[in-house]
XYZ file of C-alpha atoms in Angstrom:
466
model
C 150.798 13.458 -3.937
C 150.832 14.129 -7.690
C 150.678 17.787 -8.683
C 147.990 18.994 -11.124
C 149.044 18.742 -14.747
C 149.244 22.493 -15.251
C 151.960 22.757 -12.589
C 154.004 20.112 -14.429
C 154.007 21.866 -17.790
C 157.141 23.388 -19.251
C 155.705 26.952 -19.558
C 154.779 26.962 -15.841
C 158.222 25.689 -14.892
C 159.814 28.400 -17.025
C 157.578 30.937 -15.287
C 158.807 29.712 -11.909
C 162.398 29.934 -13.114
C 161.965 33.526 -14.273
C 160.181 34.379 -11.032
C 163.078 32.930 -9.043
C 165.521 35.023 -11.072
C 163.339 38.091 -10.612
C 163.015 37.465 -6.861
C 166.780 37.165 -6.530
C 167.263 40.390 -8.452
C 164.550 42.091 -6.376
C 166.172 40.924 -3.129
C 169.523 42.322 -4.244
C 167.778 45.553 -5.255
C 166.050 45.812 -1.890
C 169.302 45.179 -0.055
C 170.987 47.919 -2.081
C 168.145 50.369 -1.392
C 168.242 49.596 2.328
C 172.001 50.027 2.569
C 171.951 53.182 0.468
C 168.966 54.758 2.277
C 170.075 53.806 5.777
C 173.627 54.858 5.038
C 172.507 58.215 3.681
C 170.313 58.835 6.755
C 173.191 57.936 9.083
C 175.614 60.226 7.218
C 173.151 63.116 7.350
C 172.622 62.614 11.112
C 176.385 62.437 11.744
C 176.919 65.626 9.758
C 174.259 67.481 11.744
C 175.703 66.235 15.067
C 179.214 67.206 13.978
C 178.025 70.662 12.953
C 176.242 71.163 16.296
C 179.349 69.990 18.167
C 181.559 72.450 16.271
C 179.140 75.275 17.077
C 179.361 74.567 20.817
C 183.158 74.077 20.726
C 183.468 77.432 18.990
C 181.404 79.054 21.752
C 183.684 77.428 24.352
C 186.792 78.684 22.607
C 185.366 82.243 22.561
C 183.914 82.578 26.052
C 184.792 79.497 28.060
C 182.710 77.021 30.000
C 180.087 79.535 31.049
C 179.170 80.273 27.414
C 178.890 76.584 26.585
C 176.801 75.946 29.690
C 174.437 78.768 28.800
C 174.191 77.620 25.159
C 173.523 74.035 26.252
C 170.740 75.098 28.634
C 169.133 77.368 26.029
C 169.288 74.821 23.255
C 167.962 72.023 25.413
C 165.059 74.242 26.502
C 164.328 75.281 22.894
C 163.370 71.689 22.007
C 165.961 71.370 19.300
C 166.272 67.872 17.790
C 169.506 67.269 19.665
C 170.531 65.729 22.965
C 173.067 67.681 25.091
C 175.219 66.848 28.098
C 177.983 69.032 29.545
C 180.264 67.466 32.190
C 183.240 68.722 34.216
C 186.719 67.203 34.186
C 185.630 64.427 36.584
C 182.634 63.473 34.480
C 180.026 65.058 36.744
C 176.995 66.542 34.998
C 176.884 70.324 34.691
C 173.838 70.747 32.384
C 172.029 69.087 29.506
C 168.901 67.285 28.310
C 170.035 63.801 29.352
C 171.139 62.688 32.822
C 174.241 60.664 31.955
C 176.545 59.988 29.041
C 175.784 56.844 26.963
C 179.525 56.460 26.215
C 180.793 53.634 28.412
C 184.528 53.923 27.690
C 185.962 57.353 26.956
C 189.685 58.023 26.506
C 189.434 61.717 25.673
C 189.307 61.260 21.937
C 186.126 62.088 19.938
C 183.940 58.996 20.304
C 180.777 58.034 18.412
C 178.154 55.805 20.028
C 174.730 54.365 19.293
C 172.239 54.072 22.151
C 168.556 54.218 23.003
C 166.524 56.852 24.783
C 163.209 56.518 26.552
C 160.456 59.029 25.732
C 156.718 59.387 26.124
C 154.578 59.187 22.979
C 151.341 61.112 22.360
C 149.347 58.565 24.380
C 151.696 58.870 27.327
C 153.344 55.506 26.814
C 157.084 55.048 27.278
C 158.867 54.129 24.059
C 162.510 53.485 23.358
C 163.943 55.185 20.276
C 167.355 54.674 18.715
C 169.819 57.567 19.003
C 173.345 58.412 17.996
C 175.840 60.840 19.475
C 179.403 62.234 19.613
C 181.402 62.889 22.797
C 184.689 64.775 23.009
C 186.862 66.570 25.580
C 187.093 70.337 25.408
C 190.409 72.174 25.551
C 189.912 72.997 29.259
C 189.275 69.357 30.198
C 185.473 69.494 30.333
C 183.491 66.844 28.412
C 180.721 67.656 25.898
C 178.240 65.201 24.396
C 175.904 65.972 21.475
C 173.428 63.374 20.162
C 170.268 63.084 18.100
C 167.167 60.884 17.962
C 167.288 58.801 14.732
C 164.006 56.938 15.274
C 162.140 58.913 12.603
C 164.840 58.256 10.000
C 164.827 54.527 10.692
C 161.030 54.475 10.615
C 161.094 56.185 7.211
C 163.623 53.672 5.860
C 161.504 50.825 7.260
C 158.416 52.177 5.485
C 160.294 52.228 2.181
C 161.510 48.657 2.681
C 158.036 47.427 3.607
C 156.564 49.101 0.541
C 159.167 47.448 -1.680
C 158.543 44.068 -0.061
C 154.837 44.488 -0.661
C 155.424 45.414 -4.293
C 157.720 42.400 -4.695
C 155.116 40.064 -3.209
C 152.465 41.521 -5.520
C 154.705 41.008 -8.543
C 155.363 37.393 -7.522
C 151.627 36.737 -7.134
C 150.882 38.354 -10.498
C 153.732 36.368 -12.040
C 152.318 33.101 -10.713
C 148.869 34.006 -11.984
C 150.336 34.931 -15.359
C 152.280 31.665 -15.406
C 149.091 29.691 -14.818
C 147.290 31.643 -17.557
C 150.124 31.240 -20.064
C 150.457 27.552 -19.204
C 146.765 27.017 -19.832
C 146.902 28.755 -23.213
C 150.011 26.853 -24.254
C 148.580 23.571 -22.987
C 145.364 24.223 -24.881
C 147.295 24.886 -28.096
C 149.565 21.892 -27.613
C 146.589 19.679 -26.730
C 145.165 20.273 -30.215
C 148.442 19.249 -31.820
C 148.689 16.220 -29.543
C 145.204 15.127 -30.566
C 146.169 15.408 -34.228
C 149.340 13.377 -33.654
C 147.355 10.695 -31.806
C 144.770 10.584 -34.591
C 147.461 10.219 -37.277
C 149.206 7.579 -35.195
C 145.939 5.661 -35.100
C 145.644 5.831 -38.879
C 143.503 8.929 -39.463
C 145.506 10.849 -42.085
C 142.650 13.313 -42.530
C 143.142 14.902 -39.093
C 144.364 18.491 -39.171
C 145.527 20.988 -36.552
C 143.403 24.068 -35.875
C 144.946 27.345 -37.073
C 143.711 30.136 -34.793
C 144.714 32.989 -37.066
C 146.940 34.691 -34.484
C 150.041 34.273 -36.696
C 152.161 33.242 -33.742
C 154.578 30.332 -33.480
C 151.743 27.918 -32.656
C 149.973 28.872 -35.880
C 153.223 28.371 -37.772
C 153.647 24.966 -36.143
C 150.036 24.025 -36.899
C 150.416 25.115 -40.526
C 153.661 23.158 -40.815
C 152.009 20.052 -39.348
C 149.045 20.437 -41.705
C 151.304 20.832 -44.735
C 153.296 17.796 -43.657
C 150.096 15.759 -43.250
C 148.808 16.982 -46.624
C 152.011 15.831 -48.239
C 151.929 12.532 -46.337
C 148.320 11.937 -47.326
C 149.094 12.690 -50.976
C 152.144 10.443 -50.804
C 150.165 7.573 -49.298
C 147.400 8.055 -51.834
C 150.029 8.161 -54.566
C 151.583 4.933 -53.344
C 148.183 3.262 -53.229
C 147.321 4.566 -56.681
C 150.737 3.558 -57.952
C 150.293 0.035 -56.642
C 146.851 -0.244 -58.195
C 148.056 1.296 -61.449
C 151.120 -0.939 -61.630
C 148.944 -3.990 -61.091
C 146.514 -2.750 -63.749
C 149.008 -1.492 -66.342
C 151.449 -4.373 -66.004
C 148.786 -7.040 -66.188
C 148.307 -6.606 -69.928
C 152.017 -6.649 -70.956
C 152.703 -9.546 -68.603
C 149.698 -11.428 -70.008
C 150.902 -10.773 -73.571
C 154.387 -11.831 -72.583
C 153.132 -15.092 -71.145
C 150.902 -15.715 -74.183
C 153.783 -15.152 -76.606
C 156.071 -17.390 -74.607
C 153.373 -20.055 -74.461
C 152.713 -19.746 -78.206
C 156.400 -19.931 -78.959
C 156.678 -23.007 -76.776
C 153.766 -24.710 -78.543
C 155.079 -23.742 -81.976
C 158.480 -25.155 -81.144
C 156.860 -28.391 -80.031
C 154.753 -28.508 -83.216
C 157.789 -27.676 -85.335
C 156.290 -24.507 -86.823
C 156.531 -20.773 -86.256
C 159.599 -18.664 -85.594
C 160.672 -19.006 -81.940
C 163.299 -16.265 -82.333
C 160.648 -13.728 -83.339
C 158.522 -14.713 -80.364
C 161.494 -14.405 -78.036
C 162.392 -11.001 -79.519
C 158.868 -9.740 -78.925
C 158.963 -11.183 -75.391
C 162.209 -9.324 -74.753
C 160.612 -6.111 -76.019
C 157.670 -6.562 -73.647
C 160.061 -7.360 -70.800
C 162.032 -4.183 -71.502
C 158.798 -2.197 -71.325
C 157.956 -3.719 -67.944
C 161.451 -3.041 -66.623
C 161.298 0.528 -67.934
C 158.050 1.076 -66.039
C 159.550 -0.279 -62.844
C 162.679 1.828 -63.353
C 160.631 5.009 -63.729
C 158.610 4.226 -60.593
C 161.789 3.559 -58.602
C 163.380 6.802 -59.863
C 160.342 8.825 -58.787
C 160.294 7.085 -55.402
C 164.011 7.753 -54.937
C 163.615 11.457 -55.629
C 160.552 11.835 -53.435
C 162.184 9.926 -50.574
C 165.371 12.014 -50.706
C 163.472 15.292 -50.973
C 166.382 16.805 -52.891
C 168.533 15.960 -55.873
C 171.414 13.609 -54.949
C 175.025 14.469 -55.836
C 174.384 17.977 -57.253
C 177.077 19.552 -59.416
C 177.473 22.911 -61.158
C 177.322 22.688 -64.967
C 176.297 24.519 -68.139
C 172.699 23.615 -69.112
C 173.453 24.352 -72.771
C 175.940 21.457 -72.854
C 173.367 19.078 -71.417
C 170.661 20.235 -73.849
C 173.127 19.907 -76.747
C 173.849 16.288 -75.861
C 170.138 15.459 -75.662
C 169.468 17.277 -78.947
C 172.079 15.133 -80.749
C 170.303 11.991 -79.560
C 166.784 13.022 -80.557
C 167.367 15.018 -83.742
C 167.766 11.815 -85.838
C 164.468 10.488 -84.432
C 162.738 13.678 -85.516
C 164.214 13.347 -89.007
C 163.044 9.723 -89.265
C 159.485 10.799 -88.381
C 159.550 13.859 -90.677
C 159.503 16.419 -87.877
C 161.362 19.694 -88.164
C 163.709 19.982 -85.146
C 165.360 23.224 -84.013
C 167.362 24.186 -80.927
C 168.297 27.505 -79.335
C 170.681 27.627 -76.376
C 171.743 30.667 -74.355
C 175.391 30.659 -73.359
C 177.185 31.303 -70.064
C 174.435 29.856 -67.854
C 174.948 27.789 -64.719
C 172.652 25.378 -62.893
C 173.283 23.170 -59.895
C 171.732 19.726 -59.852
C 172.020 16.052 -60.680
C 173.002 15.890 -64.337
C 171.689 12.347 -64.883
C 168.222 13.099 -63.518
C 167.981 16.365 -65.459
C 169.078 14.569 -68.632
C 166.404 11.910 -68.058
C 163.765 14.593 -67.480
C 164.688 16.485 -70.647
C 164.763 13.221 -72.612
C 161.265 12.367 -71.353
C 159.949 15.770 -72.469
C 161.455 15.369 -75.946
C 160.280 11.770 -76.183
C 156.692 12.857 -75.469
C 156.947 15.691 -77.995
C 158.184 13.350 -80.738
C 155.597 10.711 -79.826
C 152.591 13.037 -80.137
C 153.750 15.414 -82.899
C 152.559 14.200 -86.305
C 154.770 14.040 -89.373
C 155.286 17.477 -90.885
C 155.190 19.139 -87.490
C 157.958 20.962 -85.627
C 159.725 20.803 -82.272
C 161.808 23.568 -80.678
C 164.225 22.953 -77.777
C 165.335 26.058 -75.889
C 167.572 26.897 -72.938
C 167.334 30.467 -71.650
C 167.517 32.642 -68.565
C 164.290 34.204 -67.338
C 164.065 37.780 -66.115
C 163.803 36.366 -62.568
C 167.245 34.760 -62.966
C 165.842 31.229 -63.221
C 167.083 28.864 -65.927
C 164.469 27.300 -68.200
C 164.563 24.172 -70.387
C 161.563 24.275 -72.734
C 160.260 22.008 -75.492
C 157.542 23.367 -77.796
C 155.748 21.113 -80.292
C 152.885 21.405 -82.795
C 151.061 18.304 -81.646
C 147.499 18.066 -80.317
C 148.515 19.529 -76.960
C 146.905 18.957 -73.570
C 143.604 20.608 -72.573
C 144.048 23.159 -69.814
C 141.729 21.197 -67.513
C 144.003 18.136 -67.767
C 147.400 19.813 -67.331
C 147.557 19.319 -63.572
C 146.354 15.733 -63.839
C 148.647 14.677 -66.675
C 151.780 14.985 -64.492
C 150.437 12.412 -62.031
C 151.729 8.872 -62.173
C 150.042 6.433 -64.563
C 147.638 9.084 -65.876
C 147.127 8.807 -69.637
C 144.684 10.886 -71.662
C 142.276 9.313 -74.120
C 144.275 10.385 -77.179
C 147.370 8.591 -75.881
C 145.878 5.206 -75.046
C 147.109 3.697 -78.327
C 150.646 5.027 -77.859
C 153.317 3.007 -76.046
C 154.149 4.060 -72.508
C 152.943 3.814 -68.936
C 152.088 7.431 -68.104
C 155.228 8.029 -66.052
C 157.221 10.405 -68.294
C 155.909 13.747 -67.044
C 155.572 12.350 -63.508
C 159.317 11.759 -63.455
C 159.941 15.260 -64.863
C 157.755 16.788 -62.119
C 159.624 14.780 -59.456
C 162.984 15.947 -60.848
C 161.802 19.570 -60.856
C 160.594 19.334 -57.254
C 163.841 17.684 -56.116
C 165.781 20.613 -57.658
C 163.517 23.209 -55.964
C 162.151 24.026 -59.406
C 158.806 23.488 -61.137
C 157.222 22.041 -64.267
C 155.032 24.311 -66.380
C 152.640 23.170 -69.128
C 151.199 25.823 -71.443
C 149.738 25.970 -74.935
C 152.118 25.730 -77.896
C 152.230 27.931 -81.012
C 148.485 27.502 -81.623
C 146.282 25.919 -84.258
C 147.745 25.969 -87.785
C 145.760 23.957 -90.307
C 145.225 20.478 -88.980
C 148.057 20.772 -86.477
C 148.070 22.304 -83.033
C 147.497 23.935 -80.748
C 150.657 22.209 -79.539
C 152.206 22.079 -76.101
C 155.011 23.953 -74.401
C 156.660 22.087 -71.518
C 159.087 24.118 -69.412
C 161.392 22.747 -66.727
C 162.301 25.802 -64.594
C 165.255 25.606 -62.198
C 166.347 28.195 -59.611
C 169.416 30.315 -60.208
C 172.660 28.633 -59.149
């Protein structure tokens, strides 16, 4: 017979395990209480019997057998909680509250024994109670026995044990009920996550786990699952958009490439035209296509790895200096004023090649969109937070604030850049590099509007402290 699902859940099994451990500990605790309580009651009874025996022996030593006989008769008649029996040297009864000695084998040495006595209860019924006693031979040869009824002590100990057993049973029942309740709550929470997983497995990337607002580990798990699904959905949408954009953006250069190759072929057949020029232009178009594919693959590599590969510790000023040497001549050729400012003694940890590519992309965009007579500033500095910042500020047309989040997406090109060469992947690669280095890309306004130039753009690649 298959058990209900709730009894097969991990929380319920853990509850049973803890209950078993608790029951074992409770059993050991009960055993200790029983031994300690029963032992203490037995020691107290033995002490009282021993004290009573010493009292009678002292009376015998003072006044002989007659004094002990009188004391035994008086104490037995006074309904003291003791049992008395005084016997002569032959073991015949002289006086006492019991008829015969419960000691079966007596060699003259003080002997303890446990026995039972029969008494009438309040309803007149005969009951047998446990008793304990001490028997010893007096100095004159007579035999004296002193005992006591221990039924009340054992009944008291039994009441304590029964109460503890009842409490233990109640705790076990409450534990089982709590285990069922906890299992239901956990199963209910896990059922929501299971439904989301099943929905995603069936292709529904819009499914999300319910966050209850309790801020417990299930909420943290649900939030983590939701963030993962958000990222997966964005990634899938990005891949779909990238595929569509690649097909759209590469169609024109590939069409031009084919047309030039076809024209060159026809011109060669007709004996006119310059086939070398056509081939050179075809090579240029091919390089543009390969550059687009290379950028897409670089972004995919970074996003797949989730972190920068082969990180090393280096001085960002050295990297920025190398990039500045490459791009300063381009600025001079276009009539752009180029300046650089590098803070010293800084350290960053990352992939130098990817960071160099990102910085080159930022400078390439700045040079591309800054008109002649403008200015570009490259800086490397440490922020007050300890982060290291690469920044490029230009005096070009800038990017409207409403488009700054969109412009870092792949294949997104604003209207004022449609006539410029490129595929809209430069800032996308920079954003991917920043994310892989646990950093961020910030786009803000440049120096502002000055004459016909501006407001410019400031692009900052911010990396965490090494």
